[in-house]
Tab-separated table of C-alpha atoms and ligand atoms in Angstrom:
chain	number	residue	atom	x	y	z
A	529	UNK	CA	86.732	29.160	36.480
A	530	UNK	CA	85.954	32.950	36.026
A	531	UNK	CA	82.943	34.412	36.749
A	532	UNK	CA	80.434	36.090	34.333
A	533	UNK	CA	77.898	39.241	34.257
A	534	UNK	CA	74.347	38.402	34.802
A	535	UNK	CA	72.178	36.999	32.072
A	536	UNK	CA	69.470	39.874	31.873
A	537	UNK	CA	65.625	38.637	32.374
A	538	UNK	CA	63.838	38.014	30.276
A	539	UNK	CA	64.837	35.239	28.439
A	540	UNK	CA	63.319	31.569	29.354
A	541	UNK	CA	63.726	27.941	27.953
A	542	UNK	CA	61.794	25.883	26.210
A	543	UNK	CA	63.193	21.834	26.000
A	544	UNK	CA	66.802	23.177	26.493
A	545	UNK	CA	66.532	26.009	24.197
A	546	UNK	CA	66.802	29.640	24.767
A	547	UNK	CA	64.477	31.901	23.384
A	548	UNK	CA	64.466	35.076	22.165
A	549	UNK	CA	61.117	37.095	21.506
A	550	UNK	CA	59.099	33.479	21.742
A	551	UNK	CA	61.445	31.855	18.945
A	552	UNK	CA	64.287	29.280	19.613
A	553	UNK	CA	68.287	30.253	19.365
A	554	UNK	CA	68.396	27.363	16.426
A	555	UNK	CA	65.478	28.297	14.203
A	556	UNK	CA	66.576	32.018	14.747
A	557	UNK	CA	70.045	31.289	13.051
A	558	UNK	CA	67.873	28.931	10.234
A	559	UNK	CA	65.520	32.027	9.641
A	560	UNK	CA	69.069	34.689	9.330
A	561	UNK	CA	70.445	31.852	6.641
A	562	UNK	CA	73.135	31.481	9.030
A	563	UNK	CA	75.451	32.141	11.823
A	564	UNK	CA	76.706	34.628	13.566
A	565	UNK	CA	74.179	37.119	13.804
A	566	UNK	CA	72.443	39.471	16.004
A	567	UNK	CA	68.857	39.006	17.245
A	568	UNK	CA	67.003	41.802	18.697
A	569	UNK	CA	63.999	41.545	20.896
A	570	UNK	CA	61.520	44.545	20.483
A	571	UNK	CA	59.528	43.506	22.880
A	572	UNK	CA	62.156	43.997	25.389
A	573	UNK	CA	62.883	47.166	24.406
A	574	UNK	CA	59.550	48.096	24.640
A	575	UNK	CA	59.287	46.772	27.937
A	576	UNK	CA	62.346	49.045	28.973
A	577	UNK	CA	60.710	52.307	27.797
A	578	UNK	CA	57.480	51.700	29.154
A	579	UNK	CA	59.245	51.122	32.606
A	580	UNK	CA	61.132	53.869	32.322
A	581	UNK	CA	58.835	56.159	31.301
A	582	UNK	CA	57.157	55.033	34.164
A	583	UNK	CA	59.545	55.830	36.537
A	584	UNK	CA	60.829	59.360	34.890
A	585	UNK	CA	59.114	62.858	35.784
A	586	UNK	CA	55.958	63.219	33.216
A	587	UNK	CA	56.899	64.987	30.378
A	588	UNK	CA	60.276	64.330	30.287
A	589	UNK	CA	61.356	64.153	26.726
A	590	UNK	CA	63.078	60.593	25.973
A	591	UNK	CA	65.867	60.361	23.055
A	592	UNK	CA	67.646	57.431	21.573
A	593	UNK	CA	71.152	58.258	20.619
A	594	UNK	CA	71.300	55.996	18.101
A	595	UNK	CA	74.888	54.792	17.673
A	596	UNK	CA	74.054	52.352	20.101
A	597	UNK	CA	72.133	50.678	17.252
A	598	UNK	CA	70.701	52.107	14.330
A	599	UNK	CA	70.099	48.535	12.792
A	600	UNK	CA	67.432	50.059	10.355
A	601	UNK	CA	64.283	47.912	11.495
A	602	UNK	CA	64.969	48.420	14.964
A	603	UNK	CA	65.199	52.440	14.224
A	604	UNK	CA	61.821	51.990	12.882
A	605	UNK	CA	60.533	50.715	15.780
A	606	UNK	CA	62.291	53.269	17.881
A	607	UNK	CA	60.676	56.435	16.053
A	608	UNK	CA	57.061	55.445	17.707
A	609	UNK	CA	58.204	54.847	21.192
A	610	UNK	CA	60.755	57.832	21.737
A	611	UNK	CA	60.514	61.716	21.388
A	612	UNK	CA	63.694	62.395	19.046
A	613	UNK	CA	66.725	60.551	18.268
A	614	UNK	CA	70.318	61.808	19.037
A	615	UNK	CA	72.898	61.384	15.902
A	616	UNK	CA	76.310	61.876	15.331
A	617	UNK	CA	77.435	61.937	11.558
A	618	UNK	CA	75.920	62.143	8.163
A	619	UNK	CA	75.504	59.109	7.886
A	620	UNK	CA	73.402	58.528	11.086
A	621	UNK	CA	71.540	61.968	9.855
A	622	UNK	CA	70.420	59.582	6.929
A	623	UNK	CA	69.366	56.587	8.751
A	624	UNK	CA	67.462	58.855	11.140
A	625	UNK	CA	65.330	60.663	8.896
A	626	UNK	CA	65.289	57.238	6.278
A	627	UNK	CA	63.655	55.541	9.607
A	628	UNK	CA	60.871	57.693	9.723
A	629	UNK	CA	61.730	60.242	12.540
A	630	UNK	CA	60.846	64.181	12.095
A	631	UNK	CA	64.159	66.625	11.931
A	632	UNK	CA	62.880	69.011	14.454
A	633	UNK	CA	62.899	65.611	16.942
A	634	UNK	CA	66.984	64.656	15.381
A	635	UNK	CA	69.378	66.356	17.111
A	636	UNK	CA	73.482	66.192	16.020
A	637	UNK	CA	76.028	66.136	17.961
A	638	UNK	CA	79.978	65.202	17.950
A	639	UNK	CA	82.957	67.039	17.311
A	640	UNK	CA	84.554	67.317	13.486
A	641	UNK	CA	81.161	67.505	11.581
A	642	UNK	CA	82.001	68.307	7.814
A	643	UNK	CA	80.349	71.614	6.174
A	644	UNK	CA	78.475	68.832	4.042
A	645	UNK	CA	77.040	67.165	6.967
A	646	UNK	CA	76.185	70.752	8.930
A	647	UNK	CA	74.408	71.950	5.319
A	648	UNK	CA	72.739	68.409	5.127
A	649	UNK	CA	71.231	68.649	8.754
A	650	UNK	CA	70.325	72.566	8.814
A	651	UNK	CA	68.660	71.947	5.389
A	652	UNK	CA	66.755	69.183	6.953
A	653	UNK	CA	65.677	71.637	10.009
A	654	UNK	CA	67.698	69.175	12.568
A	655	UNK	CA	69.119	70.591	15.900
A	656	UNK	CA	72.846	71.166	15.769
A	657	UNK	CA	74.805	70.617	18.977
A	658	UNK	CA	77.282	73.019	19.053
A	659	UNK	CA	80.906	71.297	20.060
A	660	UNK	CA	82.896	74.830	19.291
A	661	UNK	CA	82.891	78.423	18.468
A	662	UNK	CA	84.189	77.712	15.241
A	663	UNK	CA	81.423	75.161	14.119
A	664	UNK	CA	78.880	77.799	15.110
A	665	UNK	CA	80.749	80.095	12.906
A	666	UNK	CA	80.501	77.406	10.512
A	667	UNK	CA	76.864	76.627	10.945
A	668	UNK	CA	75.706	80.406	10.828
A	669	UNK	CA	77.647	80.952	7.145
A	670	UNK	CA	76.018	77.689	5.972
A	671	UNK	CA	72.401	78.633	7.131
A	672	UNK	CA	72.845	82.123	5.330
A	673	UNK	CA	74.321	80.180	2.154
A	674	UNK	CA	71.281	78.014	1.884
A	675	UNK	CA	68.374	80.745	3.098
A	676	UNK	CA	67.555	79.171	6.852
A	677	UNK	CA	68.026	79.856	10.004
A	678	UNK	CA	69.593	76.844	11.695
A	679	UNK	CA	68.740	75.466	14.679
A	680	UNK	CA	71.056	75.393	17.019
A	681	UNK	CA	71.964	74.378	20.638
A	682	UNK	CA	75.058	74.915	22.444
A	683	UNK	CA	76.857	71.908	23.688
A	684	UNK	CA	78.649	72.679	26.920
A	685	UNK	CA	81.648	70.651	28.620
A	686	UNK	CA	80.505	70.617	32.153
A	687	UNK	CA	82.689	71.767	34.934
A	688	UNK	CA	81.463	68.232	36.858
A	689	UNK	CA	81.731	64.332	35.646
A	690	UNK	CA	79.546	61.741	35.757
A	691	UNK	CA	81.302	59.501	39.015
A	692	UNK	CA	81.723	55.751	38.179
A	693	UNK	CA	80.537	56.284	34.467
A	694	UNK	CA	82.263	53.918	32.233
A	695	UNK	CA	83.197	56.735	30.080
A	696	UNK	CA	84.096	60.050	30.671
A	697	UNK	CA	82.740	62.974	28.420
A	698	UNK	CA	82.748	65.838	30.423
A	699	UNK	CA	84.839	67.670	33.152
A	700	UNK	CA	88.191	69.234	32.462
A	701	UNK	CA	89.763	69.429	29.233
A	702	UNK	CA	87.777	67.437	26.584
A	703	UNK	CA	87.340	67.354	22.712
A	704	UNK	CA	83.401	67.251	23.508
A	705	UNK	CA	81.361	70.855	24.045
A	706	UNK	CA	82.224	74.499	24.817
A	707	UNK	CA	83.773	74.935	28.545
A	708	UNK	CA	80.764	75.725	30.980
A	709	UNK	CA	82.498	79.201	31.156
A	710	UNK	CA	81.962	80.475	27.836
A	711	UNK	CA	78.621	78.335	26.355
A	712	UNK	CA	76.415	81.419	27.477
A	713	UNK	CA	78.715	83.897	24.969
A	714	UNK	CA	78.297	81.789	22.262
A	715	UNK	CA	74.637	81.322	22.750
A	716	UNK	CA	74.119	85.456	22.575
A	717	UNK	CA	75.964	85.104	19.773
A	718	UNK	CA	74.172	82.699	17.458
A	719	UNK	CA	70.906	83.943	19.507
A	720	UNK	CA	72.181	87.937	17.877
A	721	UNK	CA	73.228	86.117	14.366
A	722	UNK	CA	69.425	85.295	13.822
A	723	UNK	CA	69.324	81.463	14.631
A	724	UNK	CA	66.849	79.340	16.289
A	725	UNK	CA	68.068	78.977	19.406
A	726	UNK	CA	67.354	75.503	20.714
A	727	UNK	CA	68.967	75.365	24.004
A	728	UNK	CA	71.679	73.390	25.725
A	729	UNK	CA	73.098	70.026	25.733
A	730	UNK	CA	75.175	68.734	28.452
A	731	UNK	CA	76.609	65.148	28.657
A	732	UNK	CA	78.646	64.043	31.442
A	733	UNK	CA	79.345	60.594	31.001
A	734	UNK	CA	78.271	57.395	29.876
A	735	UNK	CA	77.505	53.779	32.103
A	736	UNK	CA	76.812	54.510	35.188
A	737	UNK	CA	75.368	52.254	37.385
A	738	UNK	CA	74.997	54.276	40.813
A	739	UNK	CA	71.801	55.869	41.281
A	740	UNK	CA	73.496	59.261	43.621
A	741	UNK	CA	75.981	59.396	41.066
A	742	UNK	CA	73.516	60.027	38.023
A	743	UNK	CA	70.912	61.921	40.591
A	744	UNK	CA	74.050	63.994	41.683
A	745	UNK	CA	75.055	64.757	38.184
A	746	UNK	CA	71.709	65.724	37.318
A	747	UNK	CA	71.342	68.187	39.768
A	748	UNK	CA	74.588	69.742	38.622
A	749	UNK	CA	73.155	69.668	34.957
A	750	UNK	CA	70.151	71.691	35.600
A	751	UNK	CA	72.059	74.044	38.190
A	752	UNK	CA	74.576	74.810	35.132
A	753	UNK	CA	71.939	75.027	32.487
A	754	UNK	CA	70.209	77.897	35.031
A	755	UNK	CA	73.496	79.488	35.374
A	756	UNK	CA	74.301	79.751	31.649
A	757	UNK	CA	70.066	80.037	30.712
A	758	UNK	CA	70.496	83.249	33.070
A	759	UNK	CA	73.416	84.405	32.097
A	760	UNK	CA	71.994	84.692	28.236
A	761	UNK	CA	68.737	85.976	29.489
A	762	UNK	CA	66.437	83.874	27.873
A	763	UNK	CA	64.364	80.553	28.548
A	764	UNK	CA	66.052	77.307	26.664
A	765	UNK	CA	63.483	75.801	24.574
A	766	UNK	CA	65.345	72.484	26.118
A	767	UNK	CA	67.643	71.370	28.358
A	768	UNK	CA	69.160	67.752	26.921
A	769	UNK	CA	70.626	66.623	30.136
A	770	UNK	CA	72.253	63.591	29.101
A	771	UNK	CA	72.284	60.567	30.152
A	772	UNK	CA	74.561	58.011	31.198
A	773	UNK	CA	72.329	54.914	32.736
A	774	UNK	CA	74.003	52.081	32.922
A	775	UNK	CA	73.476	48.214	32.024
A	776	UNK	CA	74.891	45.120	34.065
A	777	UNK	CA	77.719	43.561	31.746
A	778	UNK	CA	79.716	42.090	34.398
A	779	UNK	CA	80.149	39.986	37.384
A	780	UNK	CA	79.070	42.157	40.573
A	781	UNK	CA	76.613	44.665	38.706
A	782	UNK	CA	73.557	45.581	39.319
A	783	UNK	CA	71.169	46.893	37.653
A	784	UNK	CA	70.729	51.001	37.772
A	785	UNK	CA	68.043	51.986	40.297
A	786	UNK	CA	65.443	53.668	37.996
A	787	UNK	CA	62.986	54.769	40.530
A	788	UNK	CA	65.439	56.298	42.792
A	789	UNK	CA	66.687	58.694	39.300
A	790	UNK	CA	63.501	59.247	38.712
A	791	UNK	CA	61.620	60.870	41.744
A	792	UNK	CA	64.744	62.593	42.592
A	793	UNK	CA	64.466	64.243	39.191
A	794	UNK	CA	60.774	64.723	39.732
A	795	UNK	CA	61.399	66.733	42.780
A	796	UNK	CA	64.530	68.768	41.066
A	797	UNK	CA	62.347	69.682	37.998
A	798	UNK	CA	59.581	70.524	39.919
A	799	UNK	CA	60.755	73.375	41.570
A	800	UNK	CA	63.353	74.508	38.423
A	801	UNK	CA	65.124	78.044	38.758
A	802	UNK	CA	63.000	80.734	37.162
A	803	UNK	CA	65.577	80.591	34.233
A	804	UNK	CA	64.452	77.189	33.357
A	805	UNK	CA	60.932	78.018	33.707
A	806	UNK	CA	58.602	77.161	30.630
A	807	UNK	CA	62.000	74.582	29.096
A	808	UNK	CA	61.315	71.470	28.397
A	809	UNK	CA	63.780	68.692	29.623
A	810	UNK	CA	65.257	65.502	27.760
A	811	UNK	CA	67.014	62.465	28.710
A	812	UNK	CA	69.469	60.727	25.686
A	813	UNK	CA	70.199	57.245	26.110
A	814	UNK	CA	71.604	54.779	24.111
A	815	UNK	CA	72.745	51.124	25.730
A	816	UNK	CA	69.914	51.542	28.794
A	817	UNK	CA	67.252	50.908	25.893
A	818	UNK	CA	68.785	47.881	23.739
A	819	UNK	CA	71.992	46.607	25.297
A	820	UNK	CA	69.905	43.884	27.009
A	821	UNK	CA	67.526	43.421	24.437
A	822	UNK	CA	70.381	42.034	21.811
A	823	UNK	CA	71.994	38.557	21.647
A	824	UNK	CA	74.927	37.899	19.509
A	825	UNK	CA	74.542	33.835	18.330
A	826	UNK	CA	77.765	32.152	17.215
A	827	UNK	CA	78.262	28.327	16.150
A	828	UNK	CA	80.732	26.039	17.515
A	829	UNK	CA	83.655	25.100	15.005
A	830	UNK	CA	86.094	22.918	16.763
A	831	UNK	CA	86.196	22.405	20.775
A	832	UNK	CA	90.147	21.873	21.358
A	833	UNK	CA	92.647	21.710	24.668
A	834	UNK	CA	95.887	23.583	25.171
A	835	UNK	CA	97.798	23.004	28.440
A	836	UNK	CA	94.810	21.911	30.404
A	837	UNK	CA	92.345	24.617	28.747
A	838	UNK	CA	89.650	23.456	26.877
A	839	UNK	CA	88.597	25.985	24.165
A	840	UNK	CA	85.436	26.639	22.130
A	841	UNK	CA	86.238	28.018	18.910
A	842	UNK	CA	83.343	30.075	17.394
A	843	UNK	CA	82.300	31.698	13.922
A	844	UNK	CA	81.994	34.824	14.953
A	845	UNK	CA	84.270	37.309	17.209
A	846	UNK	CA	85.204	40.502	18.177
A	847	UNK	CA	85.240	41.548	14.469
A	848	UNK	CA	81.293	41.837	14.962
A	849	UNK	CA	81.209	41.750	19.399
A	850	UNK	CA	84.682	43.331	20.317
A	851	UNK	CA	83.041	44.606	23.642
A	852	UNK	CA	82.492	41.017	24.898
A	853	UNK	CA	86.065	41.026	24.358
A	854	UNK	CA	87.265	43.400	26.452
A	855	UNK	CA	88.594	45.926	23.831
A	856	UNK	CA	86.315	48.666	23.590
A	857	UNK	CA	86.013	51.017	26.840
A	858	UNK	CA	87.385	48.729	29.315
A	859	UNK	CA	90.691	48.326	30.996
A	860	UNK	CA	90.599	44.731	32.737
A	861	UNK	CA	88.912	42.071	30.842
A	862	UNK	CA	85.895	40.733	32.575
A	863	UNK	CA	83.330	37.987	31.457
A	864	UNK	CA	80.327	39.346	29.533
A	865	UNK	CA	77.209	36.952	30.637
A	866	UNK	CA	77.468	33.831	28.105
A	867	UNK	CA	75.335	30.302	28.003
A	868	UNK	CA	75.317	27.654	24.683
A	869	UNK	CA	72.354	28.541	23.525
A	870	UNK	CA	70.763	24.649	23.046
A	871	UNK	CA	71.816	23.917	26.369
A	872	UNK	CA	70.169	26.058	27.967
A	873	UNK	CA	68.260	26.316	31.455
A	874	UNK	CA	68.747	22.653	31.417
A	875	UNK	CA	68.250	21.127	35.445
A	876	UNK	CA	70.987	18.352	35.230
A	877	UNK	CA	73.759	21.125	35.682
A	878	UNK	CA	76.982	18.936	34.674
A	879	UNK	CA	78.897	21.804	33.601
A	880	UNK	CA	82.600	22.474	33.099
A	881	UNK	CA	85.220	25.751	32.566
A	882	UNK	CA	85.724	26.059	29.089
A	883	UNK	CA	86.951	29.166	26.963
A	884	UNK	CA	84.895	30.889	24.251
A	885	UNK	CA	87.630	31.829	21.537
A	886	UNK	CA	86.972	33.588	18.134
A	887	UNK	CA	87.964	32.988	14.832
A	888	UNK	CA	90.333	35.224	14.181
A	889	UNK	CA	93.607	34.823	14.416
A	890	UNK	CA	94.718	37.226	17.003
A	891	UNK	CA	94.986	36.754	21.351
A	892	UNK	CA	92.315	39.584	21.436
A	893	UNK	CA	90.011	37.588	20.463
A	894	UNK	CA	88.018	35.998	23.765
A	895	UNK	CA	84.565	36.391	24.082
A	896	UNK	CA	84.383	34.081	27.129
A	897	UNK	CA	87.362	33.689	29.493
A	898	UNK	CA	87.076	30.048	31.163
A	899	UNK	CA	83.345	30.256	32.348
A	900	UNK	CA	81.421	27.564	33.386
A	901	UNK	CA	78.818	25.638	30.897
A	902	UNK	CA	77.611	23.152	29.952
A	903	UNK	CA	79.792	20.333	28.192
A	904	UNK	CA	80.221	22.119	24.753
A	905	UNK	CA	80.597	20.212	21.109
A	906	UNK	CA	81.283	21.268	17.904
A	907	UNK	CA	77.723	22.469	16.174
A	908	UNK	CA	76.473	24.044	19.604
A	909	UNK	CA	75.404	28.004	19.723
A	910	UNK	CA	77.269	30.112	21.673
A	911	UNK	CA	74.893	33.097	22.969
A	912	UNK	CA	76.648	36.434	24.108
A	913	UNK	CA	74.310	38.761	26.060
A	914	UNK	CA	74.213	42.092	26.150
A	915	UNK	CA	74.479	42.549	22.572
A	916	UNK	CA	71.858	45.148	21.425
A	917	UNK	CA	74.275	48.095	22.033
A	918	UNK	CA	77.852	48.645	19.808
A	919	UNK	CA	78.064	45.780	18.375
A	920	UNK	CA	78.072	45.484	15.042
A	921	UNK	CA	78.818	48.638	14.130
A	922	UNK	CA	80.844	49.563	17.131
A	923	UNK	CA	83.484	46.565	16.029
A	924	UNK	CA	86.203	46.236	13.181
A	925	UNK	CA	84.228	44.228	10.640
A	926	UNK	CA	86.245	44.689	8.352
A	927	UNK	CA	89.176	43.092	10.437
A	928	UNK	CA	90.483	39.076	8.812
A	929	UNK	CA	88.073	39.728	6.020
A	930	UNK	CA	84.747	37.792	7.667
A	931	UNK	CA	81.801	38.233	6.460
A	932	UNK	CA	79.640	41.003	8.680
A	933	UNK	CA	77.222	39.437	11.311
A	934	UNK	CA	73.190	38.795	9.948
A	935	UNK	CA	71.155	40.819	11.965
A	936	UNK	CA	67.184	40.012	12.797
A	937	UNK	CA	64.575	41.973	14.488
A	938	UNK	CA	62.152	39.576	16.741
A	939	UNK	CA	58.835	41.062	17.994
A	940	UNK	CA	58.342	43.679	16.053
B	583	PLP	C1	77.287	57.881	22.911
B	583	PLP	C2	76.439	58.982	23.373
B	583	PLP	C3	75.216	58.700	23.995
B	583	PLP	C4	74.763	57.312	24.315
B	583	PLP	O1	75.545	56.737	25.316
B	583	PLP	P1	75.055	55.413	26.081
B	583	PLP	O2	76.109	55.115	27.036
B	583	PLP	O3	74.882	54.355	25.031
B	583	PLP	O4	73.742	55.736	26.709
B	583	PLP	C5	74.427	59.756	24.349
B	583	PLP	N1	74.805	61.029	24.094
B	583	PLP	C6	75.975	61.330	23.503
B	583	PLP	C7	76.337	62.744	23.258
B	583	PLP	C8	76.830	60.321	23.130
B	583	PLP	O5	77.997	60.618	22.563
């Protein structure tokens, strides 16, 4: 037996059956047409922003960075409850602005935008994060071409990193951002070449769980953003300082202490550096908002034994869930949390170690490594938690030619 992450609250029983946003597993997959899919709680997600709003500085600006999951109902949803959305390619440009949310509250970042996607966004009056001298250059002919002065922030690769953060996006050498030691050049410059100067954006990493690391890296942000904000001699009309808060996947996590982060950045933005004085101040997060408000429903096929192991083939996989599979970000494979969705919550507790296996043909494909549930038959649903952040679009769909997962949005 193998341990697994922790189911996240929220989610009760009714006769044996888990539900999600008040509905059952089974007439969820009946309402979709079929299995797999995705179902998406928006009341959960509203619960998360209201509690984190609660617990963040007022006036802190909140952004979704919406690769997480820019499922287009949800995105809809999103544009009431958050101050701007963070994108990351044409195509998220589209579903940004399709979704309802105003360009001066999009701003774009990630390296190797196209001069179609830069025209596309300065047309539309969206921020540009700057990831290099040469897309400033870039971004300053295409303004002139098209008669507007961009908007534009500068992107810096901090000289710190996010400790204990899943992924790594700033400190030394990185494809992400200007180095800390020449973003206040560049901002003169585009600042001289006539554009809207929006401010800085500094990301240092991504899933963190520890509170001091996140309130340590915070302070760093808004020490560098003085630094460079003085250096160019003007107040940033705002400082995106990241993100990075974590969610409980696996055994031994916990969740991130919110209320810690938050009065320690009360207290750090209450007495800013003259520099900063007069910015405004944002927070981008992606997974803290949905991750736990997504579960990924799969049927049983066949329930089979190999050499002792007793394995639950499902519909779906990592072709629509490859993080529950350990391929996307991690290095060891750990359990995400897991239960059979019809079988759920039930007191009689006979349970036994059985593996959750994919369809496709490939060793990759686990979503459940010999966890313990209850006895499982063909027909059952499988429910992966955790599933409202890079799922289906952050896995190879396209991979053994199955067809994509449904996805459903629950109290909207
Ligand atoms: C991916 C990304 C995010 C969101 O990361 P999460 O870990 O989902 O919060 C935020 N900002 C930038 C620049 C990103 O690339």
């Amino acid at each position: 037996m193998k341990p697994m992450g922790p189911i996240p609250p929220g989610y009760e029983a009714e006769d044996g059956m888990l539900l999600i946003g008040g509905c059952g597993a089974a007439a969820l997959a009946d309402e979709a047409g079929d299995t797999p899919l995705f179902v998406y709680d928006m009341a959960l997600v509203r619960a998360r922003i209201t509690m984190l709003r609660a617990a963040m500085p007022d006036g802190l600006h909140l952004h979704y960075a919406i690769k997480a999951n820019p499922f287009p109902p949800l995105l809809a949803a999103m544009t009431e409850l958050v101050d701007g959305f963070d994108i990351a390619s044409g195509g998220e440009l589209k579903h940004a602005l399709d979704a309802g949310m105003k360009a001066e509250a999009i701003s774009f970042a990630g390296p190797g935008k196209r001069d179609d996607e830069l025209r596309a966004a300065i047309q539309a009056g969206v921020t540009i994060n700057l990831e290099s001298e040469g897309e400033a250059a870039r971004a300053l002919r295409i303004g002139e071409a098209v008669g507007v002065a961009p908007r534009l922030a500068v992107r810096v690769n901090p000289d710190f990193d996010l400790k204990g953060s899943g992924m790594k996006m700033g400190g030394g050498a990185k494809p992400f951002g200007v180095d800390a030691d020449r973003a206040a050049a560049l901002a003169r410059r585009v600042i001289a070449a006539g554009a809207d100067w929006r401010g800085w954006h500094i990301f240092a990493g991504s899933q963190a769980l520890d509170a001091v690391a996140i309130i340590e890296a915070q302070a760093a942000t808004v020490g560098l953003a003085a630094r460079l904000s003085e250096e160019v001699g003007a107040v940033p009309p705002l400082v995106n300082l990241g993100g990075g808060f974590g969610v409980p996947y696996f055994p031994g996590d916990l969740p991130l202490d919110i209320r810690a982060v938050g009065l320690a950045l009360e207290e750090g933005l209450t007495l800013v550096p003259a520099a900063l004085e007069g910015a405004a101040f944002a927070l981008e997060l992606g997974r803290y908002l949905v991750a736990e408000a997504g579960v990924y429903l799969t049927r049983v096929i066949d329930v089979k034994e190999s050499h002792g192991e007793r394995f639950a083939v499902v519909d779906g996989g990592l072709h629509h869930q490859l993080a529950a599979s350990g391929n996307f970000g991690t290095v060891v494979r750990r359990n995400y949390p897991v239960a059979i969705a019809n079988k759920y919550g039930l007191a009689d507790g006979v349970e036994e170690p059985v593996s959750i296996v994919g369809c496709l043909c490939t060793p990759l494909d686990r979503l459940g490594e010999r966890v313990q549930l209850p006895a499982v038959e063909a027909g059952d649903l499988v429910a992966i938690f955790c599933a409202g952040a890079y799922g289906a679009t952050a896995s190879p769909a396209a991979f053994l030619g199955h067809a994509p997962a449904r996805e459903i949005l629950v109290s909207e």
